[in-house]
CSV table of C-alpha atoms and ligand atoms in Angstrom, one decimal:
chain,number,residue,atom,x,y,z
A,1,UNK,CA,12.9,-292.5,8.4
A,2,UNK,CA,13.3,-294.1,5.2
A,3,UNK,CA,9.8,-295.2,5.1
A,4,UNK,CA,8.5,-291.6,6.2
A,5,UNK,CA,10.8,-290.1,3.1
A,6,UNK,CA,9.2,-292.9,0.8
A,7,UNK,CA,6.0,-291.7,1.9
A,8,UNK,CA,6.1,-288.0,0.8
A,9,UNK,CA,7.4,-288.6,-1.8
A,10,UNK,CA,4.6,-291.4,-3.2
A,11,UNK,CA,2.2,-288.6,-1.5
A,12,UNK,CA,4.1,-285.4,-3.1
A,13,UNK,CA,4.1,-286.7,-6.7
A,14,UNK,CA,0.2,-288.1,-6.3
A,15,UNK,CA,-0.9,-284.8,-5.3
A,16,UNK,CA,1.2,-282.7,-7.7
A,17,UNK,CA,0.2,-284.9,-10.4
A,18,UNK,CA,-3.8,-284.3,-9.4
A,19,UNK,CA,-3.6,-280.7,-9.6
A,20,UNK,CA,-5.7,-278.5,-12.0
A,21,UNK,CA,-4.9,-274.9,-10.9
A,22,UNK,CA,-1.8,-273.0,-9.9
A,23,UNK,CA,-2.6,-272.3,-6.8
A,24,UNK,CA,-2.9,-275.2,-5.7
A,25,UNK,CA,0.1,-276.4,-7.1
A,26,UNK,CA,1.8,-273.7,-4.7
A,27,UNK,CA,0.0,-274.9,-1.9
A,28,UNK,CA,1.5,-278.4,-2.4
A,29,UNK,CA,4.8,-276.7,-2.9
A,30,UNK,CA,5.2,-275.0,0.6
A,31,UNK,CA,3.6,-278.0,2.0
A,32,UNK,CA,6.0,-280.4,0.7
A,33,UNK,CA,9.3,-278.4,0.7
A,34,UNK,CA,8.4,-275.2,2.4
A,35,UNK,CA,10.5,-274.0,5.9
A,36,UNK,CA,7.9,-275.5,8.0
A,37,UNK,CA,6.6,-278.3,5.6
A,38,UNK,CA,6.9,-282.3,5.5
A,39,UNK,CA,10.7,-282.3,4.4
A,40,UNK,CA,11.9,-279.8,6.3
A,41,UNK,CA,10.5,-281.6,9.4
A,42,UNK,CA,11.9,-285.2,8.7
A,43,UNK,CA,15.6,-283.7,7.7
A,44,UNK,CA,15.1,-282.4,11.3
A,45,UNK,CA,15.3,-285.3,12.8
A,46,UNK,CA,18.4,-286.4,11.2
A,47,UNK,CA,20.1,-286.0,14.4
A,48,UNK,CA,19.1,-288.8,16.2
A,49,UNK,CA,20.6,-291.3,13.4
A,50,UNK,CA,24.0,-293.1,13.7
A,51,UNK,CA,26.3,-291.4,11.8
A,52,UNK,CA,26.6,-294.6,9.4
A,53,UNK,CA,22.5,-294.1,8.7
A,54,UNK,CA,23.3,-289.9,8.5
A,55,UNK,CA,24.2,-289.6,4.7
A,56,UNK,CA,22.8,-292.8,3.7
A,57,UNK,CA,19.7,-290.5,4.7
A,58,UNK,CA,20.3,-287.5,4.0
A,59,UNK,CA,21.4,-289.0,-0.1
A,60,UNK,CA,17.8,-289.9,0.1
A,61,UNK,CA,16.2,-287.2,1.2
A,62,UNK,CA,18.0,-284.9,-1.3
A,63,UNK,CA,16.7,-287.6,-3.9
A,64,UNK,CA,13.1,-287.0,-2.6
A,65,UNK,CA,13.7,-282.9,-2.8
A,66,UNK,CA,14.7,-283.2,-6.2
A,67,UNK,CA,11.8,-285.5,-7.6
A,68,UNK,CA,9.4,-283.2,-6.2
A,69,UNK,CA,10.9,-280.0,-7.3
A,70,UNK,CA,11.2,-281.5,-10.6
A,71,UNK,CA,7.6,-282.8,-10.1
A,72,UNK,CA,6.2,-279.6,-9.6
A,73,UNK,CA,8.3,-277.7,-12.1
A,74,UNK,CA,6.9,-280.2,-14.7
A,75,UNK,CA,3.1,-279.8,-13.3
A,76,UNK,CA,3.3,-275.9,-13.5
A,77,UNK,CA,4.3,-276.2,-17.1
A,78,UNK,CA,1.5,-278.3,-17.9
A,79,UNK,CA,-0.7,-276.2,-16.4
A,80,UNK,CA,0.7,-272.7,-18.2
A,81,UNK,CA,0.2,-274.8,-21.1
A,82,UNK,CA,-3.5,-275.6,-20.8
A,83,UNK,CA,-4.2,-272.6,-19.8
A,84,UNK,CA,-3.4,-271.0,-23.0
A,85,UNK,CA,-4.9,-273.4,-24.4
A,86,UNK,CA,-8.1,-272.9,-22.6
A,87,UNK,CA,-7.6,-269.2,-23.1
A,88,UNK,CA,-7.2,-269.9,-27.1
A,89,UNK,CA,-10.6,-271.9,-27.3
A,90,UNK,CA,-12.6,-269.1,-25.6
A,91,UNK,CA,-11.1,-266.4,-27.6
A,92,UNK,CA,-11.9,-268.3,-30.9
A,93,UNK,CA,-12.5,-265.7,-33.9
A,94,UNK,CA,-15.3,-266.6,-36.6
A,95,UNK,CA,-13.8,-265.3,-39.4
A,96,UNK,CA,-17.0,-265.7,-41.2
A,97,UNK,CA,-19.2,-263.5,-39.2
A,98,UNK,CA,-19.4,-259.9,-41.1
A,99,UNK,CA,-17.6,-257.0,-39.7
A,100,UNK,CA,-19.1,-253.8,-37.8
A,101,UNK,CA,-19.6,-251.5,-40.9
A,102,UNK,CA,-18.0,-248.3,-39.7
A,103,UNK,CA,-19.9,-245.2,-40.8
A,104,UNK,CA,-17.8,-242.6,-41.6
A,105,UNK,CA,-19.0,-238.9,-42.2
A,106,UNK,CA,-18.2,-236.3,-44.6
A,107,UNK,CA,-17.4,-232.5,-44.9
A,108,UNK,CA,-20.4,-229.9,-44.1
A,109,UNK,CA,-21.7,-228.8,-47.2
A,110,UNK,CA,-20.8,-225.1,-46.3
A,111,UNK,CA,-17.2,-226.0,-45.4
A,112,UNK,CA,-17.4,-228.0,-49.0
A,113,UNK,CA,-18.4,-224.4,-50.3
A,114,UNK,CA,-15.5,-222.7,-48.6
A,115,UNK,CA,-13.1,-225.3,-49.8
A,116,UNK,CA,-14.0,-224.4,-53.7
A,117,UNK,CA,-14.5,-220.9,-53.0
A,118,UNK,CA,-11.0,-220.8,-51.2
A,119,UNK,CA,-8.9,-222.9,-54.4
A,120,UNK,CA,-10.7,-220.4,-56.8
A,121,UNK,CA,-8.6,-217.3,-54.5
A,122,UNK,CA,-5.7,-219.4,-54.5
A,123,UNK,CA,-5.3,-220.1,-58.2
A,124,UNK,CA,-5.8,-216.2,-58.1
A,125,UNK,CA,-2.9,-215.6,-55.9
A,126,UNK,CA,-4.2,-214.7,-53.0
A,127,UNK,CA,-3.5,-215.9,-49.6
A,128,UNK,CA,-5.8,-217.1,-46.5
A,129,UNK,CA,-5.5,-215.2,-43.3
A,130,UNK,CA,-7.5,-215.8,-40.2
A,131,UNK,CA,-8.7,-214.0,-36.9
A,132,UNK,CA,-9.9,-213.4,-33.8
A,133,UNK,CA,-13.7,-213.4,-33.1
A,134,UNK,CA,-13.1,-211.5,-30.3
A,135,UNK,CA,-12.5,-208.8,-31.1
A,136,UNK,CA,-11.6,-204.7,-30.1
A,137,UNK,CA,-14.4,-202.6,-31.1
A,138,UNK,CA,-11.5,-200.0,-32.6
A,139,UNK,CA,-10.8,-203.0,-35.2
A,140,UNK,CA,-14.2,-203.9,-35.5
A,141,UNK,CA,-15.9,-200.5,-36.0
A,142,UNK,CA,-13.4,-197.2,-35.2
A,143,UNK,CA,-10.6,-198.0,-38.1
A,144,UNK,CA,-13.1,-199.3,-40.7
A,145,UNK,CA,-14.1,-195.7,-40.4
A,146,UNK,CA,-18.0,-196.4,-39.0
A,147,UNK,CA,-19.0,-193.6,-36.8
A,148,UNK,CA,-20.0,-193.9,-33.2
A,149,UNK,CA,-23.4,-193.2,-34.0
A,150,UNK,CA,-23.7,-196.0,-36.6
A,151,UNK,CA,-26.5,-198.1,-36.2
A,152,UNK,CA,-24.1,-201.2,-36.0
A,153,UNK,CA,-22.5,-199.9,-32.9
A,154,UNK,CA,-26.2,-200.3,-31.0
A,155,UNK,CA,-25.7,-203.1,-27.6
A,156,UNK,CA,-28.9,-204.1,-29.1
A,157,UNK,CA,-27.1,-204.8,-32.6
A,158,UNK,CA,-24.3,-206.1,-31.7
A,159,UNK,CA,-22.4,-208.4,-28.3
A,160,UNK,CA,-20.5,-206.5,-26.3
A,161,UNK,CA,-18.1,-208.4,-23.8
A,162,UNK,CA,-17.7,-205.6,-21.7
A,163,UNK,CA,-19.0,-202.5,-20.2
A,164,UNK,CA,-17.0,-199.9,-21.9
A,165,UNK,CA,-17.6,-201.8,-25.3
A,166,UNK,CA,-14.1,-202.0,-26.3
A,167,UNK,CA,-14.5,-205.7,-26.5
A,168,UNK,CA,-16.9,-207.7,-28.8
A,169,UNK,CA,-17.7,-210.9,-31.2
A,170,UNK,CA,-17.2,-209.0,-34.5
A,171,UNK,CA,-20.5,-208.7,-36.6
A,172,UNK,CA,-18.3,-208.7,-40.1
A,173,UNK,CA,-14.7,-210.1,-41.0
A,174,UNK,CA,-14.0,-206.9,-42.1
A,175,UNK,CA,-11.6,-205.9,-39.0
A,176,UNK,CA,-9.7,-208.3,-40.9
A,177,UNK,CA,-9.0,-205.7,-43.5
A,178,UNK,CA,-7.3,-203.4,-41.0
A,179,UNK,CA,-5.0,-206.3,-39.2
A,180,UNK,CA,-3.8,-208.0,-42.8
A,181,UNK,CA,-2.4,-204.4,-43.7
A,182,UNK,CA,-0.8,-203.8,-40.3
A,183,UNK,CA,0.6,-207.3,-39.9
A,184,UNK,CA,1.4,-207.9,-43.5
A,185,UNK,CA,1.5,-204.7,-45.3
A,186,UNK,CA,1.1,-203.5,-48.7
A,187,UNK,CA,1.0,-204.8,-51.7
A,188,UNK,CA,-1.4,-207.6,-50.5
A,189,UNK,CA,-3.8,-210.0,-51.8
A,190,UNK,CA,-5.9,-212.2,-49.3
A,191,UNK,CA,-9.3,-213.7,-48.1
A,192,UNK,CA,-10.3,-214.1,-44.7
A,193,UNK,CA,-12.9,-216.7,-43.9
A,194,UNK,CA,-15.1,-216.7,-40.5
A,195,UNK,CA,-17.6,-216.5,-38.2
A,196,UNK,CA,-19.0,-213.8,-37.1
A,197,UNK,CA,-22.2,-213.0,-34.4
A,198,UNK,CA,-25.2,-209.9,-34.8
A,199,UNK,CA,-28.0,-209.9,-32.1
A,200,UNK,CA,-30.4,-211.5,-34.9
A,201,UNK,CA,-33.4,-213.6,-34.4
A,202,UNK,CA,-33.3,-217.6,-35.7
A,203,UNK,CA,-35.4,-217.5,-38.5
A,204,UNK,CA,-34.9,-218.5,-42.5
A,205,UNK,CA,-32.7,-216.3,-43.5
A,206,UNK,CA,-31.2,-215.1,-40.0
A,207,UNK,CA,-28.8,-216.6,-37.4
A,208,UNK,CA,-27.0,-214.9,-34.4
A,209,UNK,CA,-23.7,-216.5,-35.5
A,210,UNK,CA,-23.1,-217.1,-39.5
A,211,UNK,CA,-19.7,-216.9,-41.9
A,212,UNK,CA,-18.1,-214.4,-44.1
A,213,UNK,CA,-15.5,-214.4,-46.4
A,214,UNK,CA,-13.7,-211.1,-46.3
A,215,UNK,CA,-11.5,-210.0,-49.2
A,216,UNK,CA,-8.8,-207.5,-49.6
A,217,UNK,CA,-6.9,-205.8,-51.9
A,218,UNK,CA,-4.1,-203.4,-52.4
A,219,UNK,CA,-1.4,-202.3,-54.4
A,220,UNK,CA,-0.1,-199.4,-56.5
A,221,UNK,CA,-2.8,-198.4,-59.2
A,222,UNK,CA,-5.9,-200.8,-58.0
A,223,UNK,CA,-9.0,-199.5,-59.6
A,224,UNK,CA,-12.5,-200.2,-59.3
A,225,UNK,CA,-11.8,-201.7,-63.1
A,226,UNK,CA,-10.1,-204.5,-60.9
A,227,UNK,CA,-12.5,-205.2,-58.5
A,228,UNK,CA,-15.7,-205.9,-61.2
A,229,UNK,CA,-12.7,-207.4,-63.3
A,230,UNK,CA,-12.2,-210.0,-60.2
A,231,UNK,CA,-15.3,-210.3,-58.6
A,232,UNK,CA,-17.1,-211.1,-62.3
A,233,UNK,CA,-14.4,-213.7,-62.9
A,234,UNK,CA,-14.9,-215.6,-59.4
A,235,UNK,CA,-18.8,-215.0,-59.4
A,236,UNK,CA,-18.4,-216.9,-63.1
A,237,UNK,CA,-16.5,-219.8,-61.4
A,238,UNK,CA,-19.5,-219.9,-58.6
A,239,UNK,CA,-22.2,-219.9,-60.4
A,240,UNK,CA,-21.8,-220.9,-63.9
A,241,UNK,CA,-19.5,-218.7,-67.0
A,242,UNK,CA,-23.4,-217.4,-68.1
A,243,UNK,CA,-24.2,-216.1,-64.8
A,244,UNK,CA,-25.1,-212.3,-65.5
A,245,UNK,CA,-23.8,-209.9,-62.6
A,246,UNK,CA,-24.7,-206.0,-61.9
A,247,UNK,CA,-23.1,-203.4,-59.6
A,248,UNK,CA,-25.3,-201.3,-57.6
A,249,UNK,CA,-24.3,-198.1,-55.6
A,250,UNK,CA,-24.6,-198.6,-51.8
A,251,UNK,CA,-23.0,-197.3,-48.8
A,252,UNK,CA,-20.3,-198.9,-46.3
A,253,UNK,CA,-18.2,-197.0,-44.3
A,254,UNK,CA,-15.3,-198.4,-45.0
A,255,UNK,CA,-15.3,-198.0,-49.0
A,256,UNK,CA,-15.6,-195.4,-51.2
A,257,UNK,CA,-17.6,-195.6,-53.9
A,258,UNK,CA,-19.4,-198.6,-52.7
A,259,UNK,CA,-21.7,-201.6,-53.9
A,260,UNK,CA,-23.5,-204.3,-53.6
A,261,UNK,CA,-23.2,-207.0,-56.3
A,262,UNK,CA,-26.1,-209.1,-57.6
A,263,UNK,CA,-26.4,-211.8,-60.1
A,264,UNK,CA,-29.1,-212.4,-62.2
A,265,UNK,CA,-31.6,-215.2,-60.9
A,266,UNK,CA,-30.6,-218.3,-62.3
A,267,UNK,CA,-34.4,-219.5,-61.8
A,268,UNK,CA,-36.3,-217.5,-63.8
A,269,UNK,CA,-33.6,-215.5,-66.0
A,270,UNK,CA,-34.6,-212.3,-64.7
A,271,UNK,CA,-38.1,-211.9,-64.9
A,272,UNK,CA,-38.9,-212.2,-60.8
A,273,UNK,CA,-40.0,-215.6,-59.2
A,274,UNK,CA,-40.0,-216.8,-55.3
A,275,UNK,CA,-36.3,-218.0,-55.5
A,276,UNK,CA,-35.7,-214.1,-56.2
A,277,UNK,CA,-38.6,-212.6,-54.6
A,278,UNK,CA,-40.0,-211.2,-57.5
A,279,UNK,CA,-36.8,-209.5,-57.9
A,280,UNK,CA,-35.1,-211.1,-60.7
A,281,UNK,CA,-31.7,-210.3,-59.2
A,282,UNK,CA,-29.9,-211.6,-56.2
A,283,UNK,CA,-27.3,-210.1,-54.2
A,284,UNK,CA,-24.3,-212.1,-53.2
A,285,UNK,CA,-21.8,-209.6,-51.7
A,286,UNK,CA,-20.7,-206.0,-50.7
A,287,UNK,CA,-18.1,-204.3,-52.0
A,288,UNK,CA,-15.6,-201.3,-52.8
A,289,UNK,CA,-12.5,-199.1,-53.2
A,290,UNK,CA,-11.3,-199.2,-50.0
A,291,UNK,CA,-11.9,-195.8,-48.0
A,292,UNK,CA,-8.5,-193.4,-47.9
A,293,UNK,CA,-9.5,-192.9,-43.7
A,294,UNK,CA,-8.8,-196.5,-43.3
A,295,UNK,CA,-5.5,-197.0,-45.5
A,296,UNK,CA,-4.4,-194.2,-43.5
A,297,UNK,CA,-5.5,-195.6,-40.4
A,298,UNK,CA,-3.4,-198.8,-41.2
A,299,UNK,CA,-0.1,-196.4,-42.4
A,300,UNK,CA,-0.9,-196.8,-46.1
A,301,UNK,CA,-0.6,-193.4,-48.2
A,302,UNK,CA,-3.9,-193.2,-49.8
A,303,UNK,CA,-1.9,-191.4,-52.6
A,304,UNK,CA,0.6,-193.6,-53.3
A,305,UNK,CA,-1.9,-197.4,-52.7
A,306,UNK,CA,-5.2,-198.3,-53.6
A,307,UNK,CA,-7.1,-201.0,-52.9
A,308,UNK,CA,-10.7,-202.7,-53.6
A,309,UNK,CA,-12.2,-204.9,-50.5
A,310,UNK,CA,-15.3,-207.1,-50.8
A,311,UNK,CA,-17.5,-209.3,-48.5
A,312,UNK,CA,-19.2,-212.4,-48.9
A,313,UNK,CA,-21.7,-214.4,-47.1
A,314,UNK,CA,-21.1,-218.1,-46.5
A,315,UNK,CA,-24.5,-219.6,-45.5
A,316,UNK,CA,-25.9,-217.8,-48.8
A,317,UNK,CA,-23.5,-218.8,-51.3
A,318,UNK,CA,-23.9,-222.4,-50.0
A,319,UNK,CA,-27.9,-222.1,-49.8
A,320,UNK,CA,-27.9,-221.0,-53.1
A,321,UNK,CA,-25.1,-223.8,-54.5
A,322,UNK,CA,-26.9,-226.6,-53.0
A,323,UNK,CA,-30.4,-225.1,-53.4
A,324,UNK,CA,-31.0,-225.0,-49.5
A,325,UNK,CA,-34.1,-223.1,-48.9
A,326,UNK,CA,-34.1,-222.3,-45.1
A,327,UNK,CA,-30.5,-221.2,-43.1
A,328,UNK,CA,-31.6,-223.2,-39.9
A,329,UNK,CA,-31.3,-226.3,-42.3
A,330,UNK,CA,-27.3,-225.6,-42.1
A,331,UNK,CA,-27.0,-225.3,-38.4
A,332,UNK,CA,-29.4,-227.9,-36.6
A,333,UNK,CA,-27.0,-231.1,-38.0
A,334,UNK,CA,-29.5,-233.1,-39.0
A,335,UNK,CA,-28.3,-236.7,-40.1
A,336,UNK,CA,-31.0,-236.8,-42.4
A,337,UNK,CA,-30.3,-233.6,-44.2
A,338,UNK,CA,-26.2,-233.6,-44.2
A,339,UNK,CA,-26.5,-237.1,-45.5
A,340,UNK,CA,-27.7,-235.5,-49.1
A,341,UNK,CA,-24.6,-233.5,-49.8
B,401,DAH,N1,-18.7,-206.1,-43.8
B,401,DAH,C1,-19.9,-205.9,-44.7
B,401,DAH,C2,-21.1,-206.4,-44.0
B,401,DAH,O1,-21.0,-207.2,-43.0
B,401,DAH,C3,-19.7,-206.6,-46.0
B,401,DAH,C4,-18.7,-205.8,-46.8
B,401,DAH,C5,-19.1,-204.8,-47.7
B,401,DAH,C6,-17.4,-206.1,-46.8
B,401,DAH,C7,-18.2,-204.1,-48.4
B,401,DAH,C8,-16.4,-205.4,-47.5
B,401,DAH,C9,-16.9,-204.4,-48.4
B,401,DAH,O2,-15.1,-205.7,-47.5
B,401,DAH,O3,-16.0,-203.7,-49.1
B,401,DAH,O4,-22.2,-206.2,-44.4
């Protein structure tokens, strides 16, 4: 017996000592001092020794136990160690290889637009509101006072979401006026930014979808004397203190007296070229004293507020900021074009 201990344990530490992976570490493990393994089955036969042999024995084989526990305990460490070491030299970094250059992007040139057109209305006191693009046709046409034979009300104008027409996109921010007043109420002073959708054609100067900024104003004693006195001052941050501006009669529903308001071409100074189309003037929004129907039809008396509204276009005011010539330009996101703003 002491010969057959002395043997696993020459064998035992050999093998442990070979080993190059864990698993087979384990392997020797259960085979050496597992339930069924070499040990286990020599201590088995402890019984047939003369109790003067029995713990001379059995001091030995807890000897040989312990030098192969402590074998393989010492062989598994080993191997956790060259294993991170192993792991280390395959995950070596070459701090001297160039890093990925990470491309970042940059704000549309419309929303860069917004951004200064929306500081200017700040500075000015005014707040930012926003709204639904879906939205009731009573907001979008029936309280802005537009008659149900208005052109704009056509299904071939305008996207209806259902049958009855109650619901659609808006074609103008203008329903905008009418919630600020219900919502807020009076005095107020605000802009309201976004998208709205008109059964257009794509073409230069058309889109289905494209952005207004709405404006709104009322208070006791607003007169049109304070909407040419504001809209002059922001066209002048816009487009330069020189720019010229004129105020032409024109009809919207919702205001009364209305107008459209152009500036002079900065191109040609007035005397007509392409940029204006011959015109010499170009118009850059719609505006007026907003109509006593729809102060009443928010709960405003008419005779106690007034109030001036106006409406710009987005795409236009950044076409004509960044010199874009064709609206498509602003909505295909083309690298190659954003990349110059
Ligand atoms: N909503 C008008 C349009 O889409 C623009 C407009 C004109 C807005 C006059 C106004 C306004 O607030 O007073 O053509």
């Amino acid at each position: 017996m002491k010969q057959q201990l002395e043997a696993i344990r020459a064998g035992a530490l050999e093998a442990i000592a070979a080993t190059t992976r864990s698993s087979d570490l384990e392997a020797l493990r259960v085979k050496y001092l597992g339930k069924k393994g070499e040990l286990t089955a020599v201590l088995k036969q402890m019984g047939k020794l003369s109790p003067e042999e029995r713990p001379v024995m059995g001091q030995l084989a807890n000897e040989v136990r312990a030098a192969v526990e402590k074998a393989v305990e010492s062989q598994a460490a080993l191997l956790a160690e060259k294993a991170l070491a192993d792991k280390l030299a395959a995950e070596t970094i070459d701090v001297t290889i160039p890093g990925k250059e990470i491309e970042l992007g940059h704000k549309h040139p419309m929303y860069t637009a917004l951004d200064s057109f929306k500081e200017i209305f700040i500075n000015m006191g005014f707040e930012i509101m926003d709204g639904p693009e879906v939205e009731q046709q009573d907001y979008n046409f029936t309280k802005l006072n537009t008659p149900d034979d208005h052109p704009a009300r056509e299904w071939s104008d305008t996207f209806y979401l259902t049958e009855d027409s109650s619901i659609l996109l808006r074609t103008q921010t203008s329903p905008m006026q009418i919630r600020a007043m219900e919502t807020h109420g009076v005095p107020i002073r605000m802009i309201s930014p976004g998208r709205v959708y008109r059964k257009d054609e794509v073409d230069a100067t058309h889109s289905p979808m494209f952005h207004q900024i709405e404006g709104l104003v009322v208070d006791k004693g607003i007169t049109m004397a304070d909407l040419k006195g504001t809209l002059n001052a922001v066209i002048r941050e816009i487009y330069g203190p020189a720019t010229k501006t004129r105020f032409r009669p024109h009809h919207f529903p919702f205001t009364e007296p209305s107008c459209e308001v152009d500036i002079q071409c900065h191109k040609c100074g007035g005397k007509g070229c392409p940029t204006c189309k011959g015109e010499g003037w170009i118009e850059v929004l719609g505006a007026g004293m907003v109509h006593p129907k729809v102060l009443r039809n928010c709960g405003v008396d008419p005779d106690v507020y007034s109030g001036f509204a106006f409406g710009f276009g987005l795409e236009r005011m950044a076409m004509g900021r960044y010199k874009i010539s064709d609206l498509r330009l602003i909505f295909e996101n083309d690298i190659r074009f954003l990349e110059q703003f």
